[in-house]
Amino acid sequence: PGRARRPLLSQLFQPLALPVGGQAGSEGRPGEPTCRSQRLMLQGGLIHPTSPGCYCYLPPTVRAMEKLIKVMDEEMQAVGGQKLNLPSLCSAELWRASGRWDQMGPELFRLMDRHNHGYCLGPTHEEVVTELVASQSSLSYKQLPLRLYQVTRKFRDEPKPRFGLLRSREFYMKDMYTFDTCEEAARHTYEQVCDAYCSLFTRLGLPFVKVQAATGSIGGTTSHEFQLPADIGEDRLVLCPQGHFAANVETLNGEQTSCPTCGEKLTETKGIEVGHTFYLGTKYSSVANAVFCSAENKPQLAEMGCYGLGVTRILAASIEVLSTEDSIRWPSLIAPFQLCFIPPKRGSKQEEEGAVLLDRLYDDLAEALPHLAGDSVLDDRTQLTIGKRLKDANRLGYPYVVVAGKRVCEDPPVFEVWNQNAGEVLYLTKEGVIELLSKVQVP
Amino acid sequence: PGRARRPLLSQLFQPLALPVGGQAGSEGRPGEPTCRSQRLMLQGGLIHPTSPGCYCYLPPTVRAMEKLIKVMDEEMQAVGGQKLNLPSLCSAELWRASGRWDQMGPELFRLMDRHNHGYCLGPTHEEVVTELVASQSSLSYKQLPLRLYQVTRKFRDEPKPRFGLLRSREFYMKDMYTFDTCEEAARHTYEQVCDAYCSLFTRLGLPFVKVQAATGSIGGTTSHEFQLPADIGEDRLVLCPQGHFAANVETLNGEQTSCPTCGEKLTETKGIEVGHTFYLGTKYSSVANAVFCSAENKPQLAEMGCYGLGVTRILAASIEVLSTEDSIRWPSLIAPFQLCFIPPKRGSKQEEEGAVLLDRLYDDLAEALPHLAGDSVLDDRTQLTIGKRLKDANRLGYPYVVVAGKRVCEDPPVFEVWNQNAGEVLYLTKEGVIELLSKVQVP
């Protein structure tokens, strides 16, 4: 019965195009992947391209994405975030009112409905959410701060979509919009949301830096980016080695080479942007007349902030910075599956007894750690050697691989457990496996 | 501490426009809601219109939708469904190849990218998913049946968007696409998915009928609709009172008035379509050349089916058929919140002790029934009478309302518990409340 409940690897829709030994020299050709994460995600059956910058997310990616969204929901709700969902079709009128209809240029996907009304496909939702809040005629200062967020698909007609999910034309974003009574309160909100972002990246185990950034077409006066340092990153960052200062070079005037606080020489790195925060002031609330009723019973413009996290981009960026040349590594918390079970090869000495013992281990695990029960896969391709399957498992980045190897027929049975992120193998009894895995978290 | 963990009603972003007594005669005016669910959803702060047929889903709606999606995931995964996520931007080429680019006419939202390549916003994804499966060059008969599904936003340029979420231009749909080795296997898949749909509607407690239907622009040879009978429904159905026959009248030739099986007179009703299933055969697989490798090692076209459930439409249709004239009723399983707690009025005799006892009840409930802890709201508007708040709670459709009323200061304390769906009030001790609520399910 244990076996029936687990997905069988042979039945999973994860069209593998793993290279058969070596690198197969696939880089540099036109139309070929341009970075590690894109190559690994294509090879591992995680994404499939349909048109430039548009991808099918295959089942393992959807699993990782849903886990990531759960973690984001926790962090956003911990700072009082309320989740809503805004339309993709945004009326041209609203965007004309804010000035962004013209400002965004060809990046905006534009279309007409059958009545010739103009729309854009929202790359972000400041206009729509501000209009929504403005429509609440009786909003009181007692209801502020208001922190509204969504996780939806966004659209941007990138001139050069590339790097797979790192720069695509359709992508998922978590965007939060905040409304406060005054600048001081809005600054406090800004700090709280930034802290939530730090907490998120820390929980994911991602090496990130928070840098001062330019506000671009979103606007406002203060902005920070959350960046993962990486060679293929499209942003240039300068950092104080002591951590006093960190900035996107686009914010600096001329060549700044030393830290404004301690004078140390700044180091330079490239980074992948995974989050961006903006203190907006009243840029949008003044256009839409988004007011609340103050304690003095007067209408007053709300002070706003907006905050984005690239959901699909974080998935790809994580793979980019954590993986090795030919093996995917996920942040453990959001790996599509936590565990892969590898039974003995067909026809081997351990075949029957090993399969039964592995099934029993699965059942005992499911009872002791029920949250992991849905998170394991059985590699039932028993026509392949354990070594071949272990290699595939390593490439696909299951955090843990449990093998019924040579020592499974000992008394008590001993399992091989590969802790992929630590790069170590342990030989453990059933109790040992359960103890080891009891530390594994699933959102 | 209990109070801090619960959302406070005064802080929820649910812009209420509840009528102040009576019906306020708002129907029939231009631009006014045209059906009960639309009116109740607008009044209750569940949706906010942005442009014709486009809505913001407010936080309670997102909660209900996420619960509904969980239930759908369970049902789809129980029949081996694997969840993926396909792009909204679908290339014109693919749709031209299937013939639907022309056939769909003005219902298709069309746009160009910056390189003048044409796209439509997918109202459904037969072309894209078939192309994806066709790209798997080594698909084996051993991997079939393949049952792929997604829950994503869909787009349709309705000539007359109306009835709120029942006929909108942006909506969420669960769509499954299945691939089988032969017609017999595909027919078996068809039955299994239809059974899963029946199971879903039964779990939601929705009165549904499954009727034979026309295949329309999707195509194929067999089709059924899942309909909720309702006066405002846009489909006309005929039903055998004995349950032998049920059809959308569009499938009948001329005037059929008696059941083909038992001869009884057919009854007529209108219905709201909430699901639609199609047996497609090879209509799409032959265009995209979606083949698998047969047991005889020959390429063979996959037999397909496709299956849709309107996610946001089910939310609105449920409210339409379950609600009363002025009170929302949700299927209990997916109500945004299961519980509303109403503490005593400010300045009343019970004020202090009642609030403490209600908090303690919440804490004990959270310990005994942890799955309900995140599903309760505290109506902290204590400046209002219990009666006024109870009336609002009734209108918003919390399945259960727990009131610290006059008898809360008895020994032991007695709470008023309103079971809204049953329309009854019970007077219960803490133990009684916990026992009553232990039957409440949350997905």
CSV table of C-alpha atoms in Angstrom, one decimal, chain A residues 390 403-408 410 413-419 424-430 432-433 436:
chain,number,residue,atom,x,y,z
A,390,LEU,CA,21.6,7.9,-8.0
A,403,VAL,CA,18.9,3.8,-1.3
A,404,ALA,CA,18.2,0.1,-0.6
A,405,GLY,CA,21.8,-0.9,-1.4
A,406,LYS,CA,24.1,-3.8,-0.6
A,407,ARG,CA,23.6,-3.5,3.2
A,408,VAL,CA,19.8,-3.5,3.1
A,410,GLU,CA,21.8,-6.9,7.0
A,413,PRO,CA,18.7,-3.4,7.6
A,414,VAL,CA,21.0,-0.5,6.8
A,415,PHE,CA,20.0,2.1,4.2
A,416,GLU,CA,22.3,4.5,2.3
A,417,VAL,CA,21.1,8.1,2.8
A,418,TRP,CA,22.5,10.7,0.5
A,419,ASN,CA,22.2,14.2,1.9
A,424,GLU,CA,27.6,13.3,2.3
A,425,VAL,CA,26.3,9.7,2.5
A,426,LEU,CA,25.2,8.1,5.7
A,427,TYR,CA,24.6,4.4,6.5
A,428,LEU,CA,21.6,4.3,8.8
A,429,THR,CA,19.0,2.0,10.3
A,430,LYS,CA,15.3,2.8,10.0
A,432,GLY,CA,18.5,6.7,12.1
A,433,VAL,CA,16.7,7.6,8.8
A,436,LEU,CA,17.8,12.4,10.3
